[in-house]
Each structure stands twice: as structure tokens, then as C-alpha cells.
Tab-separated table of C-alpha atoms in Angstrom:
chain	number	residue	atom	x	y	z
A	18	UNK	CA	51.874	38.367	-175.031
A	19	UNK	CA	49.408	41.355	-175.593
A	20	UNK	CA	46.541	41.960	-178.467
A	21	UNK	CA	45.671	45.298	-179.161
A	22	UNK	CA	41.994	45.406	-179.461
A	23	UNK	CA	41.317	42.293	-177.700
A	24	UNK	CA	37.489	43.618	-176.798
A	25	UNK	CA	36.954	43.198	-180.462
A	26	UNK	CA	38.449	39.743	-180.853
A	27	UNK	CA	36.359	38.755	-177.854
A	28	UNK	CA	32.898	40.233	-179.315
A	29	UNK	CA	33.590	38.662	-182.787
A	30	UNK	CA	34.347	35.754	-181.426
A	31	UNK	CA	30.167	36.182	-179.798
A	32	UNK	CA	29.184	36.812	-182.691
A	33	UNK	CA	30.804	34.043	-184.715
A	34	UNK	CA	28.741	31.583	-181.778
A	35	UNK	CA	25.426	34.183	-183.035
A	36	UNK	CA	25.849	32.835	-186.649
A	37	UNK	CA	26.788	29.335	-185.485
A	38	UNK	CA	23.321	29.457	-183.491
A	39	UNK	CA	21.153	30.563	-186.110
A	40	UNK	CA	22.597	28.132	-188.594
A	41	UNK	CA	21.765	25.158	-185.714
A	42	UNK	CA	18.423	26.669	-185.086
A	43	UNK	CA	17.913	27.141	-188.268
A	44	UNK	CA	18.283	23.901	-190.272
A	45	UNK	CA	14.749	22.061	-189.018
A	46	UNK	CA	13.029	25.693	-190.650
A	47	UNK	CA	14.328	25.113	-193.773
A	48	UNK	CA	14.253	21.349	-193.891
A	49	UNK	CA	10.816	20.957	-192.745
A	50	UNK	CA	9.144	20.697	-196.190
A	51	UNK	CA	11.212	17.521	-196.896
A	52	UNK	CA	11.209	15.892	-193.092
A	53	UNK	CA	7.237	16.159	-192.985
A	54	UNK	CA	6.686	14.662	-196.164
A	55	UNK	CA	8.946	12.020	-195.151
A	56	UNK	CA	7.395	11.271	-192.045
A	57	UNK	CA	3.744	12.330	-192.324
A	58	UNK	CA	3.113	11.269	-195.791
A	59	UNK	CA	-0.402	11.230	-194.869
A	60	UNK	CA	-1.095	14.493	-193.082
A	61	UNK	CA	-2.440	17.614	-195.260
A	62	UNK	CA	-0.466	20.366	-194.897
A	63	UNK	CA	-1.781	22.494	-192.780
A	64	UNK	CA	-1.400	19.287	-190.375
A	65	UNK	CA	1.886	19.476	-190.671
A	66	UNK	CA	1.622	22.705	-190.444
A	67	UNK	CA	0.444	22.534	-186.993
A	68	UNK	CA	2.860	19.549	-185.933
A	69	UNK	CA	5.610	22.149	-186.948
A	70	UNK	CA	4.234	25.144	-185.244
A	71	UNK	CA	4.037	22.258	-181.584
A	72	UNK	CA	7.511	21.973	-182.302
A	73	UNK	CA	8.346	25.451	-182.386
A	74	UNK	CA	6.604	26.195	-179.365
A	75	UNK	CA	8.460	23.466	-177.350
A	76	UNK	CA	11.409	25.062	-178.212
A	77	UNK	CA	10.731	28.618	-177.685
A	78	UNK	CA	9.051	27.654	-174.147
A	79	UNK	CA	12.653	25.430	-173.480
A	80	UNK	CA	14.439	28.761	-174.810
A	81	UNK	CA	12.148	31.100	-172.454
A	82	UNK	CA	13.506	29.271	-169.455
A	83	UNK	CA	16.570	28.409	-170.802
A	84	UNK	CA	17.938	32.788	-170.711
A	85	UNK	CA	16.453	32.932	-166.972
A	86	UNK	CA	18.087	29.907	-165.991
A	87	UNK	CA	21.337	30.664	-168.079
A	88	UNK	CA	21.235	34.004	-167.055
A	89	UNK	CA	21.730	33.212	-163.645
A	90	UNK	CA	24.624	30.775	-164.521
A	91	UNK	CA	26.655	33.590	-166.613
A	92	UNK	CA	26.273	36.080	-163.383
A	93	UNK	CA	27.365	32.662	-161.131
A	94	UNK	CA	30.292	30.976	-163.374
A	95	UNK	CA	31.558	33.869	-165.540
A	96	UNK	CA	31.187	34.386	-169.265
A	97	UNK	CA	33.857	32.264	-170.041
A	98	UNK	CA	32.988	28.925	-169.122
A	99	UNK	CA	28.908	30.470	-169.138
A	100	UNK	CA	29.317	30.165	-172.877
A	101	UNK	CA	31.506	26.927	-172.961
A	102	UNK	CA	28.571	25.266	-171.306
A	103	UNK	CA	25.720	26.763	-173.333
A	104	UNK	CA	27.185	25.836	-177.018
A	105	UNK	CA	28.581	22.815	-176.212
A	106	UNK	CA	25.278	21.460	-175.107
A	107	UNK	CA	23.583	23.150	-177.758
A	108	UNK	CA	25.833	21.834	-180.806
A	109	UNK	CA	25.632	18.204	-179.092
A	110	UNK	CA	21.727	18.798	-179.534
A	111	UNK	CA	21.823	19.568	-182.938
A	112	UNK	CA	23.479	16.506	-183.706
A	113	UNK	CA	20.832	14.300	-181.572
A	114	UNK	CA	18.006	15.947	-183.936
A	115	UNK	CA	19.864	13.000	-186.696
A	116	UNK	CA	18.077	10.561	-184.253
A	117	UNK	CA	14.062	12.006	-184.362
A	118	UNK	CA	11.363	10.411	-185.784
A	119	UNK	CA	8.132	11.822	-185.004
A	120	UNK	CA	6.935	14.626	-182.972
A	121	UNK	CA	8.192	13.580	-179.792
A	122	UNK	CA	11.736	13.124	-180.581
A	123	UNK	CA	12.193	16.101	-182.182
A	124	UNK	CA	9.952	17.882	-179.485
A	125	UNK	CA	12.719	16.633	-176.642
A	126	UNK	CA	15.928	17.328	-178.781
A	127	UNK	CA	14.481	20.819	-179.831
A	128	UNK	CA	13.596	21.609	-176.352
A	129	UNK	CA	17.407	20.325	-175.290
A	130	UNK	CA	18.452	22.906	-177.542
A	131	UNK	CA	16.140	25.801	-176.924
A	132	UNK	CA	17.932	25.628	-173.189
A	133	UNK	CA	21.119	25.697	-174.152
A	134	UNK	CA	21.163	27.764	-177.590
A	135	UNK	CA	19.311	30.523	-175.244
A	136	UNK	CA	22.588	30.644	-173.423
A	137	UNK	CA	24.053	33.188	-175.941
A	138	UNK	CA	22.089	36.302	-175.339
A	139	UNK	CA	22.570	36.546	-171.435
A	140	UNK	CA	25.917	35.810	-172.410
A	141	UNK	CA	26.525	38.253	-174.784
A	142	UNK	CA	24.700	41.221	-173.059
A	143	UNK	CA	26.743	40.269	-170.228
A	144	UNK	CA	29.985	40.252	-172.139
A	145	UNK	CA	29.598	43.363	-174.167
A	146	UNK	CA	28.747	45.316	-170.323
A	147	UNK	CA	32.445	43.649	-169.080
A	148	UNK	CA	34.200	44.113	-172.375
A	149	UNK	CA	32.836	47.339	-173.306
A	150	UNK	CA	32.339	51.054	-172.260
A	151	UNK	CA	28.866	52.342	-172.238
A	152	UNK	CA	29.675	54.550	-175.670
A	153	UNK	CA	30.314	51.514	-177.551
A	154	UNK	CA	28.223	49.168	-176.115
A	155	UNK	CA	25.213	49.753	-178.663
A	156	UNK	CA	27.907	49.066	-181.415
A	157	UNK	CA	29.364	46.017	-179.949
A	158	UNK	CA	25.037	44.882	-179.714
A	159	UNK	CA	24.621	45.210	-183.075
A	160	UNK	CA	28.003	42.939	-184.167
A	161	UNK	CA	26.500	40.484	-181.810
A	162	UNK	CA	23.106	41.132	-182.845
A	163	UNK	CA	24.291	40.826	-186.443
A	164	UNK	CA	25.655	37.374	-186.405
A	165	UNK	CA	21.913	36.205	-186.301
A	166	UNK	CA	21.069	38.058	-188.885
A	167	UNK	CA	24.348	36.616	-190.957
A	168	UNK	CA	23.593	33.273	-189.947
A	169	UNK	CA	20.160	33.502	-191.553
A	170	UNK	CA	21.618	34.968	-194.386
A	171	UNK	CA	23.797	31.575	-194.874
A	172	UNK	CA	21.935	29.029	-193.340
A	173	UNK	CA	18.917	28.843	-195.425
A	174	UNK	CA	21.208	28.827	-198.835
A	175	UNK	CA	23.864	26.287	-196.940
A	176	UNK	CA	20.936	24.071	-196.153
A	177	UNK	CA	19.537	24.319	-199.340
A	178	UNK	CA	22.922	23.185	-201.121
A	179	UNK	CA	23.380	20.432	-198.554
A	180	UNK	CA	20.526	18.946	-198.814
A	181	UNK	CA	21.392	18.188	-202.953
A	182	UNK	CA	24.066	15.482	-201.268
A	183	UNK	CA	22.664	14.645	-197.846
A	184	UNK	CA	20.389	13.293	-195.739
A	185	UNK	CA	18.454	15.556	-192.965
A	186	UNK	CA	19.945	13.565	-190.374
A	187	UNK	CA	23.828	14.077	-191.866
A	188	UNK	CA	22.899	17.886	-191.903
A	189	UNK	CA	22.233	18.172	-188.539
A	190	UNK	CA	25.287	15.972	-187.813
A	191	UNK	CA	27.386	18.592	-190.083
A	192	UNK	CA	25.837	21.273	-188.314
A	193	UNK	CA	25.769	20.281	-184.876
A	194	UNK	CA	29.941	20.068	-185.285
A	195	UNK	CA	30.496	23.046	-186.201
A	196	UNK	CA	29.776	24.648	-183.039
A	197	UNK	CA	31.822	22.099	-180.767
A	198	UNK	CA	34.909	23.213	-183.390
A	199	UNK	CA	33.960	26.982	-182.002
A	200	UNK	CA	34.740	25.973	-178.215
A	201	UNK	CA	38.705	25.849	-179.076
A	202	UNK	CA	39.191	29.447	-180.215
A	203	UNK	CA	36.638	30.729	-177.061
A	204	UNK	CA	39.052	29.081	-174.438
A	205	UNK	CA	42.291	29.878	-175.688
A	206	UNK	CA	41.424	33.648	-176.101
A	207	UNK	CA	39.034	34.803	-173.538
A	208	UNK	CA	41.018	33.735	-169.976
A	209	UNK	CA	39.184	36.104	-167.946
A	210	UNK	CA	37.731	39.650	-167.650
A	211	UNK	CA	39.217	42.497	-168.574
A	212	UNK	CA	40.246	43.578	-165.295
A	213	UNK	CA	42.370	40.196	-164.807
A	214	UNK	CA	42.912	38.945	-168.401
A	215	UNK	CA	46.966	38.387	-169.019
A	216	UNK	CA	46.778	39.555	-172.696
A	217	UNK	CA	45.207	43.184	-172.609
A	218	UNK	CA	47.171	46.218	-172.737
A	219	UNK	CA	47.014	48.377	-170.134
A	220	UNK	CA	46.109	51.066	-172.163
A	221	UNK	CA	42.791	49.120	-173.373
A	222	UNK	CA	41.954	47.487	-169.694
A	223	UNK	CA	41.996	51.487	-168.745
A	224	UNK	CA	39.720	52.718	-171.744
A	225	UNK	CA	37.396	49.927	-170.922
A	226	UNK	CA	37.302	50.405	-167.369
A	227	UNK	CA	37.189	54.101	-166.947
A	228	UNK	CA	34.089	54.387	-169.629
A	229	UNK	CA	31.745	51.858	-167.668
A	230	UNK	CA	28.648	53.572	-166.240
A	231	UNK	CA	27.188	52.259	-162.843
A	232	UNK	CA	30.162	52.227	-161.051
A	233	UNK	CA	29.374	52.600	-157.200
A	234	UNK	CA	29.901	56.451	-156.523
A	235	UNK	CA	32.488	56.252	-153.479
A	236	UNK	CA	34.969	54.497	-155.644
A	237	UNK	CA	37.789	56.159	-155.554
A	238	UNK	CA	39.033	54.191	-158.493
A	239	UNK	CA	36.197	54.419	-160.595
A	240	UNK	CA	36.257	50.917	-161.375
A	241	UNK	CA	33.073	49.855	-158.670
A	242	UNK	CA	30.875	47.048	-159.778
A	243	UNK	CA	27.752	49.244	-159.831
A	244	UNK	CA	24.457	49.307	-158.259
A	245	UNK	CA	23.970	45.243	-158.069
A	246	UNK	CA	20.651	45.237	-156.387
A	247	UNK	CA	18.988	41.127	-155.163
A	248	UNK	CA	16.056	40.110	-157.528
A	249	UNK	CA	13.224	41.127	-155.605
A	250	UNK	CA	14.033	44.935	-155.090
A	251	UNK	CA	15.801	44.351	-159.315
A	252	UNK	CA	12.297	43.689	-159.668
A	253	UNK	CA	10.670	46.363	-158.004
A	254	UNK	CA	12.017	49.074	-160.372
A	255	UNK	CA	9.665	50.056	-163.224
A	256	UNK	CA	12.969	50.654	-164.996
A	257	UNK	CA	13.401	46.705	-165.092
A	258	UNK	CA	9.543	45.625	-166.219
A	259	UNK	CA	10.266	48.567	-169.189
A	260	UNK	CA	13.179	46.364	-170.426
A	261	UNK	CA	11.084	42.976	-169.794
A	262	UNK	CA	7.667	44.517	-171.539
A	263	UNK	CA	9.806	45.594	-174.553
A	264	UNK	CA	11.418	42.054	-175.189
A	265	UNK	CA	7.991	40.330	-174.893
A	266	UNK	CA	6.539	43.019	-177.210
A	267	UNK	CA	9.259	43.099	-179.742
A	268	UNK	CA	11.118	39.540	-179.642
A	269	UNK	CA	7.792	38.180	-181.190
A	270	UNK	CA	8.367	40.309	-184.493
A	271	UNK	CA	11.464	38.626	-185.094
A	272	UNK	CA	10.452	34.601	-184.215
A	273	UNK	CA	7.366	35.351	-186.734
A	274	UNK	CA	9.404	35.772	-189.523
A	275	UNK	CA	12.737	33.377	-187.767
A	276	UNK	CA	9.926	30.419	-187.738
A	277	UNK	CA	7.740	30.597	-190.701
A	278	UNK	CA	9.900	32.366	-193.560
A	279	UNK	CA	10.390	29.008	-195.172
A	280	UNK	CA	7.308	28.087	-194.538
A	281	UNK	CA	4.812	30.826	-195.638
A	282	UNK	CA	7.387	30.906	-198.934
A	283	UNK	CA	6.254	27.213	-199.250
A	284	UNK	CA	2.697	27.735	-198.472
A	285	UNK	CA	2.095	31.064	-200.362
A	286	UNK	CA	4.608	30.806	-203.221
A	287	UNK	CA	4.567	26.951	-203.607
A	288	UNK	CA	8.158	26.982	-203.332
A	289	UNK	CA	10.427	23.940	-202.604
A	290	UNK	CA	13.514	23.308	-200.241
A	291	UNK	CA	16.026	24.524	-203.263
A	292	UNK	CA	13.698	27.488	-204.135
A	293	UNK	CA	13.296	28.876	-200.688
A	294	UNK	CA	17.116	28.894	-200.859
A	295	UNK	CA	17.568	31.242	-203.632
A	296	UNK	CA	14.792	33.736	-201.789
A	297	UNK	CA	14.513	32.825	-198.027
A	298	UNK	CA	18.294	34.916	-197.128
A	299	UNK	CA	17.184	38.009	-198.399
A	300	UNK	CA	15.605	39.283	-195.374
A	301	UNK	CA	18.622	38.912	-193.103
A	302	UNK	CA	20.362	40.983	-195.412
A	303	UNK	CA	18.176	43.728	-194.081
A	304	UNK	CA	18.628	42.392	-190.232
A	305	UNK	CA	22.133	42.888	-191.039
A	306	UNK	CA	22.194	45.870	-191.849
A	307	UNK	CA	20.331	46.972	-189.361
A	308	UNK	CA	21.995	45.839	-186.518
A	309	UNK	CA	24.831	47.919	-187.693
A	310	UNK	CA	22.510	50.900	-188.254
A	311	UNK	CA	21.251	50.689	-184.974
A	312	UNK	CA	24.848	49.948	-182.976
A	313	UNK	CA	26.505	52.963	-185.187
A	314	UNK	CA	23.954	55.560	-184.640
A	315	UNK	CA	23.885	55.223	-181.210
A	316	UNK	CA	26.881	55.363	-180.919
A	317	UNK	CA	27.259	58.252	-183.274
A	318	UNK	CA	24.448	60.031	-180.933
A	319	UNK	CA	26.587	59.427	-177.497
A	320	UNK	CA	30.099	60.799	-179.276
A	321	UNK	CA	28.226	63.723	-180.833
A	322	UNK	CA	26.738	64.575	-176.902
A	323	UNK	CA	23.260	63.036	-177.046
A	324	UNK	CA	22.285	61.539	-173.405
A	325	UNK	CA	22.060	57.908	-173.176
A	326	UNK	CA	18.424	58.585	-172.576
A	327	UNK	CA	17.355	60.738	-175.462
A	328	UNK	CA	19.586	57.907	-177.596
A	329	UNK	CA	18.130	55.135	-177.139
A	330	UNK	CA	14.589	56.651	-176.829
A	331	UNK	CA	15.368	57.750	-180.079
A	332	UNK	CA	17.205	54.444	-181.552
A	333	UNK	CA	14.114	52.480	-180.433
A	334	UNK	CA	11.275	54.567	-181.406
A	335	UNK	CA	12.902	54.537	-184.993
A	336	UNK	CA	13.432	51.230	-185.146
A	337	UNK	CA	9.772	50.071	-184.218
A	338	UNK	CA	8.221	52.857	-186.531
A	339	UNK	CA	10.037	51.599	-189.833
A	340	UNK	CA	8.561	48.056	-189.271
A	341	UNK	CA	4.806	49.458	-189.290
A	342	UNK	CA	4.540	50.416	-192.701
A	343	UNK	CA	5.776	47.569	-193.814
A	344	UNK	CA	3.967	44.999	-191.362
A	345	UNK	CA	0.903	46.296	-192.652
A	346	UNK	CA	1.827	45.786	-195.976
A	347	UNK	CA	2.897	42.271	-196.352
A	348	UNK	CA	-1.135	41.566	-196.167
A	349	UNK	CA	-0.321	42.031	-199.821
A	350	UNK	CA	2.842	42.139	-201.123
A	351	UNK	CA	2.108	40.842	-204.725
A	352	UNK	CA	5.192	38.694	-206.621
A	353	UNK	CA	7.596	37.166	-203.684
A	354	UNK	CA	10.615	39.458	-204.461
A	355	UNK	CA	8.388	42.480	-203.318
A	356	UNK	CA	7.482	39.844	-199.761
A	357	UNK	CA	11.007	38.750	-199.146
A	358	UNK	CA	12.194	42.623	-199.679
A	359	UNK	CA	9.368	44.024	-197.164
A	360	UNK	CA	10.298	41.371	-194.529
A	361	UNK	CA	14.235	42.634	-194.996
A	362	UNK	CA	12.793	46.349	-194.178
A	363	UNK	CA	10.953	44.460	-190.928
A	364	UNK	CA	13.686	42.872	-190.037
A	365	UNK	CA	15.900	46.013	-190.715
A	366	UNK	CA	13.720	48.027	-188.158
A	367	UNK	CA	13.601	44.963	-185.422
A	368	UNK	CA	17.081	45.230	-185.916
A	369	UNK	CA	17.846	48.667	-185.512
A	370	UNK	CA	15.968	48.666	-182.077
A	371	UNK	CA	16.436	45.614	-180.471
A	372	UNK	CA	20.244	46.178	-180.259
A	373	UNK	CA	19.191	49.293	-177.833
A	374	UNK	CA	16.916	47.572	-176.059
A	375	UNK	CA	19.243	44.606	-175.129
A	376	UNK	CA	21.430	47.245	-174.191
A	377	UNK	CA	19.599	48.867	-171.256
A	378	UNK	CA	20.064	46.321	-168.314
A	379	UNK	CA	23.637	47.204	-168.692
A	380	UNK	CA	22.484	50.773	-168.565
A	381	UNK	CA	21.024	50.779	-165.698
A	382	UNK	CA	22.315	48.174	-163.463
A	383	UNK	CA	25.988	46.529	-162.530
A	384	UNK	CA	27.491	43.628	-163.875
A	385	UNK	CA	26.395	41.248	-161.420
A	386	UNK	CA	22.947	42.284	-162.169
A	387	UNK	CA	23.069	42.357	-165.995
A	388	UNK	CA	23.052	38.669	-166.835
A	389	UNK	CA	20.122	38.085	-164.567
A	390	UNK	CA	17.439	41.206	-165.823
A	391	UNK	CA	18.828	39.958	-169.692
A	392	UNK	CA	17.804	36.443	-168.548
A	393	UNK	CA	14.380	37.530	-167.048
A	394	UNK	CA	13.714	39.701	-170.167
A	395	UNK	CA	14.741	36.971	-172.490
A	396	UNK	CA	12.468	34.580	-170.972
A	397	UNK	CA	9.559	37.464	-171.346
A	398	UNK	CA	10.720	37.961	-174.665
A	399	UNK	CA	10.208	33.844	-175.833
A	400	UNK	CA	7.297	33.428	-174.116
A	401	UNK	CA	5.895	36.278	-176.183
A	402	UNK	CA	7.107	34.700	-179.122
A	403	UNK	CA	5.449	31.000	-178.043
A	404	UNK	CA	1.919	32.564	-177.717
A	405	UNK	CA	2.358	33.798	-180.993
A	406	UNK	CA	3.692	30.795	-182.379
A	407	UNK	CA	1.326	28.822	-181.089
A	408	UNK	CA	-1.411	30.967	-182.729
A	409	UNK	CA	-0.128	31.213	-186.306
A	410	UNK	CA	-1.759	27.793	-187.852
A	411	UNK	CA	-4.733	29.529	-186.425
A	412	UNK	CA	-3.856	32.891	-187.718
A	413	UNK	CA	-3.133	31.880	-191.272
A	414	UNK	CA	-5.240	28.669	-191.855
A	415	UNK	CA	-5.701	28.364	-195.878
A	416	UNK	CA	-2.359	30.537	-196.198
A	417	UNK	CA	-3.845	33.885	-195.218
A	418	UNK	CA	-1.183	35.183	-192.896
A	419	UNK	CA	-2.938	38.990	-192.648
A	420	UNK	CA	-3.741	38.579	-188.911
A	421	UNK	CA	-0.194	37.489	-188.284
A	422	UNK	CA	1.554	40.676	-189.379
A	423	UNK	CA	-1.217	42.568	-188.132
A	424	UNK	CA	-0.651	41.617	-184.856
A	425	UNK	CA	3.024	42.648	-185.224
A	426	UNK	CA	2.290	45.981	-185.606
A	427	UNK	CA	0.354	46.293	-182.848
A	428	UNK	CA	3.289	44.381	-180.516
A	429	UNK	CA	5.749	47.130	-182.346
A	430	UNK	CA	3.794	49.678	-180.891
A	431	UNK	CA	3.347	48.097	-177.317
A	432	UNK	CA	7.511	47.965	-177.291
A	433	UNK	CA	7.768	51.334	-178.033
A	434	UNK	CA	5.289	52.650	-175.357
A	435	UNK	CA	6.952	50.649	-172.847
A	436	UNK	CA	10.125	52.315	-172.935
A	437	UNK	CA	8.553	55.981	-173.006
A	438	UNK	CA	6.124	55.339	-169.944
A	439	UNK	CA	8.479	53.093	-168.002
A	440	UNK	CA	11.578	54.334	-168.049
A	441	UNK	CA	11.712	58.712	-167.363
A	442	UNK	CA	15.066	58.632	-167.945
A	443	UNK	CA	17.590	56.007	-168.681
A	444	UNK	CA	20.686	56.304	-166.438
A	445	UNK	CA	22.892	53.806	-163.977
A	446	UNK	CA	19.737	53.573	-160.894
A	447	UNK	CA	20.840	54.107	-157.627
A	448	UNK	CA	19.744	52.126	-154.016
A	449	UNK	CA	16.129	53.940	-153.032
A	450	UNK	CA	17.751	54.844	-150.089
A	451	UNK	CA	19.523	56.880	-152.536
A	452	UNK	CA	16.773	58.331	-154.474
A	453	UNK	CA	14.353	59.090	-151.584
């Protein structure tokens, strides 16, 4: 049996466990307005605000370490089983958060999941750089990148309804099995790699194969495995620290608005569990979007004869510059359609660059190398996220959240300048030997 297209079928598939993520992850956001009532009844609420925020930061930390640690087991078992592993824990988690009740309970089961959910972006970087050539690897990105932005988009509503006819603790049951439902499609289809999978055409295993960059340059066949340097000298390259600056700068961005959309709507807007699901999707509508903006015009750019370097320079730098503007002005955004339609232009812009950015470990290094720089940057990128995290009860005591967003422009900015200094061009590196 052969499928025609099968890279497609494999990165939907990714993106399908994206959605499935962000609907797990998700579900305490939204629910937290009814679980801390329930179990703090006597905390105020910027108490609980706090207790929430601990929370958070458990699970970002367990996520940080969770994309180093998962990144190396992606490069060591294979994407296949690499993502077997990581969503079956994960979903199994998601189910356990039924059991919490108090801040240590749901501290260990969210930092059980925060390991394993973090699984999915080593995973899927390294997928899309075995599945893809380098033209459409920016495209295949921004499907991936897409399915968080789709699974916002339906798990705040799906919450919302469920929570009309059950309990928190049956959500997260409901939830949690969804993703262990996902494993069955995952094994059947995706065998193995391209290069050894039973169902590919030859004609696609070719296209994929010939349009890889980094392959090593005495190849005769053109199918090397790249420049696949150990983790020290991987290390060593300013190239690499470029791609883990930008993550810690940018990833931030998108946890501040992941983490407290629900919350500043309930804070700022007094809105309840039911309310924030009529409003809270709207801005993953724009992060959407723009993952598709981003992965199309880059790879519009590369077909039209743009340099991979001048394209994502030019991808990224867009990207971070729409989400200024509108940072800056959610210190007053007036009625809550005007908030929720300035954090969808944020989230658009995030969007739009991060798809490039998660792109260039596969555009400078070999696969073997891939999962592990995605993994270190990942980790970068979450504990950029915890520090901020942990700082936002701080940031926006009595519901002022001004500092917050102000401090997301400046970490747009930072992202942006990391790329231009660090990297002089972006091309598959070479040994030093090489380059002396």
C-alpha cells in the first residue's frame, strides 16, 4: 500500500496531538475560577491568584526540563515511539488532575504533565526536519504551530459547555482520554522515517530527500545526515545561543496571555466560567492565522528566490514588530471586545515569528542534532516564561496588568535582536575545521 502525500498525513496528525495538548493544558486555565472557589473559599482573590500563578510555575519549570530531557529522547528513540511516550504520559496526567485537592496535588500532577506535554515541540521540530524539505518546512511549522492556536480556540468554549453538565474532575477525565484515543492513528501510520517507511512513494521519499539542507557535502547521494556536531562544540556556535535567546525572549509573550487570558477576563471584566467562554477563543483565532501567515510567506519568500537567511530575518522581524503596537496598547484597551481583539493581533504576530524561529535548528544543523538544540531552546524558552509567571501577581496586584504587557514588548524586541546579532547568516554550519 502507498499514500500520496503521506508527509502531510504525518504533520496533521502533529498537529491534531498540538490541539489535543492545548485542550489538556488548557482546562485548569479556564476552570480555575470555579476550582478555587471550591477549594479556597476563604482566600481573597488575589490569593488565589497567587496559588494559581505557583501552579503555573511548577508546570512551566516541569515543561522547561521536560523539552531538554525529551529532546534528547526523540534524537535517541525516534519520533515515532518519542511521541507515543510523551502523550501517553501526558493524557494519563490529565486524568490524575480528577484526583487534586489543594496546591500540592495539583502542583505534582501539573508538573507530571508539564514533562510529558513538553514532549511535542522537540518532537515536532524534529519531525517536520525528517518529513520535510527545507522550502516547506516553515509551512509545515505553522500547521503544527497552528494546532495550539486551534486548540485554544476550542478548549476554552468546550470547557465552558462542559462544565454546564460536569464536574472539574469528570472534565479532566474527558479530556485526559482523548489524547490516549490519538495514540492508535500515530502507530498505525507513521512506521518509520521517510527513508525506510513501507507506504511512501518513491516519488515523495525522493522530493523529501533531495530538498533537505545540511546534508554532509561528500555525499554522493545527497541524502547525508548533516553536520551533527556533540553538545559541547553544538554549544559553542553563536548560531545555537541566537536560537536559545530568541525562545527565552519570545516564548514568554505567548505563556502571558496562554496562562492568564481567563484570568485577567475574570479579574478585569468580572466575567464568569460561561462568559470567558463566549470571549476567551477569540485570540487564537488570530494565533491561527498567523501561524499560517508566517509558514506561507516563508515559504512564498524561498519559491520566489529569497535566501533562507534574508527569509526568516524577515519573517521574524515582522512578526515581533506587529506585537509592539499592540502590547503597548492593552494598558488600555477600553470595552473587552477591543482587549480580546488586541491580544488576537499579539498572538497573530507571536505567531507569525515563532514558526521561523522553531525552524532554524533544522536550518542549521542535522537531524541528529535538531531534537537536542529544539530541546535546549525549549527549556530556555519555559524558563523565560516561569520568571514571568512567577512575577505577574506582582505585576498586576489590584488588576493593573500595565507592567505585564510592558514587559512583553521589551522581550519582543530582545528576540528580534538576537537573531540579527547572532546569527550573520543563516545556512546548514559546517565543522570549524571547515570554516577556519
Amino acid at each position: 500500500m502507498k499514500i500520496k502525500n503521506l508527509r502531510w498525513w504525518v504533520i496533521g496528525l502533529i498537529a491534531l496531538a498540538t490541539i489535543i495538548n492545548y485542550i489538556d493544558r488548557q482546562s485548569l486555565n479556564v476552570l480555575w475560577p470555579v476550582i478555587s472557589v471550591e477549594i479556597y473559599p476563604d482566600k481573597t482573590p488575589d490569593e488565589r491568584k497567587e496559588i494559581y500563578a505557583f501552579i503555573s510555575v511548577v508546570f512551566v519549570f516541569s515543561y522547561a526540563f521536560g523539552q531538554a530531557i525529551f529532546g534528547k529522547i526523540f534524537d535517541w528513540v525516534g519520533t515515532r515511539m518519542g511521541f507515543a511516550l510523551s502523550i501517553g504520559i501526558w493524557s494519563l496526567a490529565t486524568a490524575a488532575h480528577s484526583l487534586a485537592q489543594g496546591l500540592a496535588s495539583f502542583s505534582i500532577f501539573r508538573g507530571i504533565l508539564g514533562v510529558a506535554e513538553a514532549g511535542n515541540w522537540p518532537g515536532a521540530t524534529k519531525g517536520n526536519a525528517e518529513w520535510f524539505p527545507t522550502r516547506e518546512r516553515a509551512l509545515a511549522q505553522g500547521i503544527f504551530n497552528s494546532g495550539a492556536a486551534i486548540g485554544g480556540i476550542i478548549s476554552i468554549p468546550l470547557i465552558a459547555y462542559l462544565s454546564i453538565y460536569f464536574s472539574w474532575q469528570a472534565i479532566f477525565i474527558l479530556v485526559g482520554l482523548i489524547g490516549l484515543l490519538w495514540l492508535i492513528p500515530w502507530w498505525v501510520l507513521v512506521k518509520a522515517p521517510p527513508q525506510e517507511h513501507p507506504w511512501i512513494t518513491e516519488e515523495e521519499r525522493e522530493y523529501i530527500l533531495t530538498g533537505q539542507q545540511n546534508t554532509q557535502l561528500d555525499d554522493e547521494s545527497g541524502h547525508g545526515e548533516g553536520y551533527n556536531p556533540t553538545t559541547s562544540e553544538m554549544l559553542s556556535r553563536k548560531e545555537s545561543w541566537a536560537v536559545i535567546i530568541a525562545s527565552a525572549a519570545i516564548d514568554p509573550i505567548w505563556w502571558l496571555f496562554i496562562f492568564w487570558i481567563p484570568i485577567y477576563l475574570s479579574e478585569v471584566y468580572g466575567m464568569d466560567v460561561r462568559t470567558i467562554g463566549l470571549y476567551g477563543w477569540v485570540p487564537y483565532v488570530g494565533a491561527m492565522f498567523g501561524a499560517w501567515f508566517g509558514g506561507l510567506l516563508a515559504q512564498n519568500r524561498l519559491k520566489s528566490g529569497w535566501t533562507v537567511d534574508r527569509t526568516r530575518k524577515f519573517t521574524i522581524t515582522l512578526g515581533c514588530v506587529m506585537m509592539l503596537p499592540a502590547l503597548l496598547a492593552m494598558s488600555n484597551p477600553g470595552a473587552p471586545v477591543n482587549a480580546v481583539l488586541l491580544m488576537a493581533l499579539i498572538l497573530f504576530g507571536f505567531q507569525t515569528a515563532i514558526g521561523n524561529v522553531q525552524t532554524l535548528p533544522s536550518d542549521f544543523y542535522g537531524g541528529k542534532t535538531v531534537g537536542t538544540l529544539a530541546g535546549f531552546a525549549g527549556m530556555a524558552a519555559k524558563l523565560g516564561a516561569a520568571a514571568l509567571t512567577s512575577l505577574v501577581p506582582w505585576l498586576t496586584a489590584g488588576g493593573n496588568y500595565t507592567p505585564a504587557f510592558i514587559i512583553g514588548a521589551g522581550l519582543a524586541v530582545t528576540a528580534m535582536a538576537s537573531v540579527w546579532i547572532l546569527c550573520p547568516r543563516i545556512e546548514g554550519l559546517k565543522p570549524k575545521a571547515q570554516t577556519a
